[in-house]
Coordinates of C-alpha atoms and ligand atoms in Angstrom, one line a residue:
M1 CA 7.7 -52.8 -38.0
A2 CA 9.1 -49.4 -37.2
W3 CA 12.1 -48.9 -35.1
F4 CA 10.5 -46.7 -32.8
R5 CA 7.1 -45.4 -31.9
K6 CA 6.5 -41.7 -32.0
E7 CA 3.9 -40.8 -29.1
K8 CA 1.5 -38.3 -30.6
P9 CA 1.7 -35.4 -28.4
K10 CA -1.5 -34.9 -26.3
V11 CA -3.3 -31.5 -27.2
L12 CA -4.7 -29.9 -24.4
P13 CA -7.7 -27.7 -24.6
A14 CA -6.9 -23.9 -24.4
E15 CA -7.6 -22.4 -21.1
G16 CA -11.0 -20.9 -21.9
E17 CA -12.2 -24.2 -23.8
A18 CA -11.2 -26.5 -20.9
R19 CA -13.4 -24.8 -18.5
N20 CA -16.4 -24.1 -21.0
P21 CA -16.4 -26.5 -24.1
S22 CA -19.0 -23.9 -25.7
V23 CA -16.4 -21.2 -26.0
R24 CA -16.0 -20.3 -29.7
M25 CA -12.9 -19.3 -31.4
D26 CA -12.7 -15.8 -32.6
G27 CA -12.1 -14.7 -36.1
L28 CA -13.2 -16.3 -39.5
W29 CA -13.4 -19.7 -38.0
L30 CA -15.2 -21.5 -35.2
K31 CA -15.6 -24.8 -33.6
C32 CA -19.4 -26.2 -33.7
E33 CA -20.5 -27.3 -30.3
G34 CA -22.4 -30.3 -31.7
C35 CA -20.0 -32.3 -33.8
G36 CA -16.9 -30.4 -33.2
E37 CA -16.0 -29.5 -36.7
I38 CA -14.1 -26.3 -37.6
I39 CA -16.4 -24.3 -39.5
Y40 CA -16.3 -21.1 -41.5
R41 CA -18.0 -18.3 -39.7
A42 CA -19.6 -16.7 -42.6
D43 CA -21.2 -19.9 -43.8
Y44 CA -22.2 -20.6 -40.3
E45 CA -23.9 -17.2 -39.8
K46 CA -25.5 -17.4 -43.4
A47 CA -27.3 -20.6 -42.1
W48 CA -28.6 -18.8 -39.0
N49 CA -26.2 -20.4 -36.7
V50 CA -26.9 -23.8 -37.8
C51 CA -24.0 -26.2 -38.6
A52 CA -24.1 -28.6 -41.3
C53 CA -24.4 -31.3 -38.6
G54 CA -27.7 -29.8 -37.8
H55 CA -26.6 -28.4 -34.3
H56 CA -28.5 -25.4 -33.7
G57 CA -26.1 -22.7 -32.1
A58 CA -27.2 -19.7 -30.0
L59 CA -28.9 -16.9 -32.4
P60 CA -28.8 -13.3 -31.3
A61 CA -32.2 -12.2 -30.3
R62 CA -32.4 -9.4 -33.3
R63 CA -31.3 -12.1 -35.9
R64 CA -34.2 -14.4 -34.6
L65 CA -36.8 -11.6 -35.5
E66 CA -35.1 -11.3 -38.9
L67 CA -35.7 -15.1 -39.3
V68 CA -39.2 -15.2 -39.0
L69 CA -40.6 -11.7 -39.7
D70 CA -41.2 -10.3 -43.2
E71 CA -38.5 -8.2 -44.1
G72 CA -38.6 -4.6 -42.6
S73 CA -41.9 -5.2 -41.1
F74 CA -40.6 -5.1 -37.4
Q75 CA -41.8 -2.1 -35.3
E76 CA -40.3 -2.4 -31.8
M77 CA -42.2 -1.4 -28.8
D78 CA -41.1 -0.5 -25.3
R79 CA -37.4 -0.3 -26.1
D80 CA -36.7 2.2 -23.4
L81 CA -38.1 0.1 -20.4
A82 CA -35.1 -0.3 -18.2
P83 CA -34.9 -2.3 -15.0
L84 CA -35.0 -0.5 -11.5
D85 CA -33.5 -2.1 -8.5
P86 CA -36.2 -2.1 -5.9
L87 CA -34.3 -4.4 -3.3
D88 CA -31.2 -2.2 -3.6
F89 CA -29.7 -5.8 -4.3
S90 CA -26.0 -6.7 -4.4
D91 CA -24.3 -10.1 -4.5
S92 CA -20.8 -10.1 -5.7
K93 CA -21.6 -7.0 -7.6
K94 CA -24.5 -4.6 -7.3
Y95 CA -27.5 -5.4 -9.5
R96 CA -27.7 -1.9 -10.9
E97 CA -24.0 -2.2 -12.0
R98 CA -24.8 -5.7 -13.4
A99 CA -27.7 -4.5 -15.5
R100 CA -25.9 -1.6 -16.8
E101 CA -22.9 -3.5 -17.8
A102 CA -25.2 -5.9 -19.8
A103 CA -27.2 -3.0 -21.3
K104 CA -23.8 -1.3 -22.4
K105 CA -22.4 -4.5 -23.8
L106 CA -25.4 -5.3 -25.9
D107 CA -27.0 -2.1 -26.6
E108 CA -30.3 -3.3 -25.0
K109 CA -32.0 -2.3 -22.0
D110 CA -33.3 -5.7 -20.6
A111 CA -33.4 -9.1 -21.7
F112 CA -36.7 -9.0 -23.9
I113 CA -37.2 -7.6 -27.3
S114 CA -40.9 -7.2 -28.5
G115 CA -43.2 -5.4 -31.1
M116 CA -45.2 -6.0 -33.9
G117 CA -44.5 -7.3 -37.3
T118 CA -45.7 -9.6 -40.0
I119 CA -45.2 -13.2 -41.0
E120 CA -46.2 -13.9 -44.7
G121 CA -48.3 -10.9 -44.5
R122 CA -50.1 -11.6 -41.3
L123 CA -49.9 -9.3 -38.5
V124 CA -48.4 -10.8 -35.3
S125 CA -47.7 -9.6 -31.7
I126 CA -44.0 -10.9 -31.2
G127 CA -41.4 -11.0 -28.6
T128 CA -38.3 -12.6 -28.1
F129 CA -35.8 -13.2 -25.1
N130 CA -32.3 -12.2 -25.3
F131 CA -30.4 -14.9 -23.4
A132 CA -27.2 -12.8 -23.5
F133 CA -28.6 -10.3 -21.3
M134 CA -28.1 -11.7 -17.6
G135 CA -29.1 -15.2 -18.8
G136 CA -32.5 -14.0 -20.2
S137 CA -33.8 -13.9 -16.7
M138 CA -37.3 -12.4 -16.0
G139 CA -37.4 -9.4 -13.8
S140 CA -40.0 -6.6 -13.8
V141 CA -39.3 -5.1 -17.1
V142 CA -39.5 -8.6 -19.1
G143 CA -42.7 -9.5 -17.4
E144 CA -44.1 -6.1 -18.0
K145 CA -43.0 -6.5 -21.9
V146 CA -44.5 -9.9 -22.2
T147 CA -47.6 -8.8 -20.8
R148 CA -47.9 -5.8 -23.2
V149 CA -47.2 -8.5 -26.0
F150 CA -50.4 -10.1 -25.2
E151 CA -52.2 -6.7 -24.7
R152 CA -51.3 -5.4 -27.8
A153 CA -52.6 -8.7 -29.6
I154 CA -56.0 -8.2 -27.7
E155 CA -56.0 -4.6 -29.2
H156 CA -55.1 -5.8 -32.7
R157 CA -56.7 -9.1 -32.4
C158 CA -53.8 -11.1 -33.8
P159 CA -51.7 -14.1 -32.9
V160 CA -49.0 -13.9 -30.3
I161 CA -45.6 -15.5 -30.8
V162 CA -43.0 -15.7 -28.0
F163 CA -39.4 -17.0 -28.4
S164 CA -38.3 -18.0 -24.8
A165 CA -34.5 -18.6 -23.8
S166 CA -34.4 -18.1 -20.1
G167 CA -32.6 -19.3 -16.8
G168 CA -35.7 -18.4 -14.9
A169 CA -36.8 -15.5 -12.7
R170 CA -34.1 -12.7 -12.2
M171 CA -33.1 -13.4 -8.4
Q172 CA -31.7 -10.0 -8.0
E173 CA -35.3 -8.6 -8.1
G174 CA -36.4 -11.3 -5.4
I175 CA -40.4 -11.4 -5.0
F176 CA -40.8 -8.8 -7.9
S177 CA -39.3 -11.2 -10.4
L178 CA -41.6 -14.1 -9.0
M179 CA -44.8 -11.9 -9.3
Q180 CA -44.0 -11.8 -13.2
M181 CA -45.2 -15.5 -13.2
A182 CA -48.5 -14.6 -12.2
K183 CA -48.7 -11.5 -14.1
T184 CA -47.8 -13.0 -17.4
S185 CA -50.0 -15.9 -17.0
A186 CA -53.0 -13.6 -16.2
A187 CA -52.1 -11.8 -19.5
V188 CA -52.2 -15.0 -21.4
A189 CA -55.6 -15.8 -19.7
R190 CA -57.0 -12.5 -20.9
F191 CA -55.7 -12.9 -24.4
R192 CA -57.6 -16.3 -24.6
E193 CA -60.9 -14.4 -24.9
I194 CA -60.0 -13.2 -28.4
R195 CA -59.6 -16.6 -29.6
Q196 CA -56.3 -16.3 -31.5
P197 CA -53.3 -18.6 -31.2
Y198 CA -50.5 -17.9 -28.9
I199 CA -47.6 -20.1 -30.2
S200 CA -44.8 -20.4 -27.7
V201 CA -41.4 -21.5 -29.0
M202 CA -38.9 -23.0 -26.4
L203 CA -35.3 -22.3 -27.4
H204 CA -32.1 -23.6 -25.7
P205 CA -32.4 -23.2 -22.6
T206 CA -36.0 -22.4 -21.4
T207 CA -36.0 -23.1 -17.6
G208 CA -37.3 -21.8 -14.1
G209 CA -39.8 -19.3 -13.9
V210 CA -40.4 -18.6 -17.5
A211 CA -40.9 -22.3 -18.2
A212 CA -43.2 -22.4 -15.2
S213 CA -45.5 -19.5 -16.6
F214 CA -46.3 -18.3 -20.0
A215 CA -43.9 -20.5 -22.0
W216 CA -45.6 -23.4 -21.3
L217 CA -49.1 -21.8 -21.6
G218 CA -49.0 -21.8 -25.4
D219 CA -51.9 -22.9 -27.5
V220 CA -49.1 -24.6 -29.7
I221 CA -45.8 -25.2 -28.0
L222 CA -42.9 -25.7 -30.1
A223 CA -39.2 -26.1 -29.7
E224 CA -35.8 -26.0 -31.5
P225 CA -33.9 -29.5 -31.8
K226 CA -32.1 -30.4 -28.7
A227 CA -33.1 -27.3 -26.6
L228 CA -33.0 -28.0 -22.7
I229 CA -36.4 -27.3 -21.6
G230 CA -37.5 -27.7 -17.9
F231 CA -38.1 -26.1 -14.3
A232 CA -35.2 -27.2 -12.3
G233 CA -32.3 -28.6 -13.8
P234 CA -31.3 -32.1 -14.0
R235 CA -28.4 -32.1 -11.2
V236 CA -31.0 -30.7 -8.7
I237 CA -33.7 -33.1 -9.7
E238 CA -31.1 -36.2 -9.3
Q239 CA -30.3 -34.9 -6.0
T240 CA -33.7 -34.5 -4.7
I241 CA -35.3 -37.9 -6.1
R242 CA -32.0 -39.8 -5.6
Q243 CA -32.4 -41.4 -9.0
K244 CA -30.6 -41.5 -12.3
L245 CA -32.5 -39.7 -14.9
P246 CA -33.1 -41.2 -18.4
E247 CA -31.0 -40.4 -21.2
G248 CA -31.8 -37.1 -22.9
F249 CA -34.0 -36.1 -20.1
Q250 CA -35.3 -32.5 -20.7
R251 CA -34.3 -32.1 -24.2
S252 CA -36.9 -31.3 -27.0
E253 CA -36.8 -34.7 -28.1
F254 CA -37.9 -36.5 -24.9
L255 CA -40.3 -33.9 -24.2
L256 CA -41.9 -34.3 -27.6
E257 CA -41.9 -38.2 -27.0
K258 CA -43.6 -37.7 -23.6
G259 CA -46.2 -35.2 -25.0
M260 CA -45.2 -32.3 -23.3
I261 CA -44.5 -30.1 -26.6
D262 CA -46.4 -30.3 -29.9
G263 CA -43.4 -30.1 -32.2
I264 CA -39.9 -29.8 -32.9
V265 CA -38.9 -27.3 -35.7
T266 CA -35.5 -26.5 -37.2
R267 CA -34.4 -22.8 -37.8
E268 CA -34.8 -23.5 -41.4
E269 CA -38.4 -24.5 -41.4
M270 CA -39.4 -22.0 -38.5
K271 CA -40.9 -19.3 -40.4
A272 CA -43.0 -21.5 -42.9
K273 CA -44.2 -23.3 -39.8
L274 CA -45.3 -20.2 -37.9
A275 CA -47.1 -19.1 -41.0
Q276 CA -48.8 -22.4 -41.4
I277 CA -50.0 -22.4 -37.7
I278 CA -51.1 -18.8 -37.9
G279 CA -53.0 -19.8 -41.3
L280 CA -54.8 -22.6 -39.5
L281 CA -55.6 -21.0 -36.2
G282 CA -55.6 -17.4 -36.6
Ligands
LIG1 ZN1 -21.7 -29.3 -36.4

């Protein structure tokens, strides 16, 4: 037996990490949010931000298009659509300022990137949310761009693929953002007439008005592993129904078991799976 016991010093998390465990370390290494291992950033990025443990980290919107589209096939549309501020809204900050800051930081005009491209040679009308832009919230610009994704598909008689990652409606645009739910859903209905598939892929997280409109109207609804998908968050529901929610509630795996989605697809398999579905239904 030892003469004395040496207490292990308690390692306190760094300031940023304590508040938000998802904060990543800068530089060459980063910490996986799934397994907590320190991993080499270059390897992680090469694996499309998926850790060896299977955890799917956030993937930048343009990287996602690279992941699924044939190289060099993407033709971006409506890049210059920028948000207006119809309500002259301000909370702790003016909406105009908030949008301008996000635009400057990300070099994007709003939270949705869309255009035409090919997947294994098949033409698709495609769009993806950019969660980094104001939490992927849907205002007038996002609604218009989503609508145009379906309109272009009607014109070209081709399938639609939309990747959703959104906190919901953009509250700074009030009723104008809520109107986008009806507008985009109507676009999906018009698209149905050409009898081409609409594949909706829900990423982490897909919530609020986006989940409650076009994201859940897909002919085939896919999700990435462990994505949070739902309308209201679990805390709000718990408070409303005054009941404890089951384990894993609102995660892809739970929703698949309950029949709310059609499949969970890893990033590695995503392109092949989309190509297969388009091949079968397109
Ligand atoms: Zn991991």
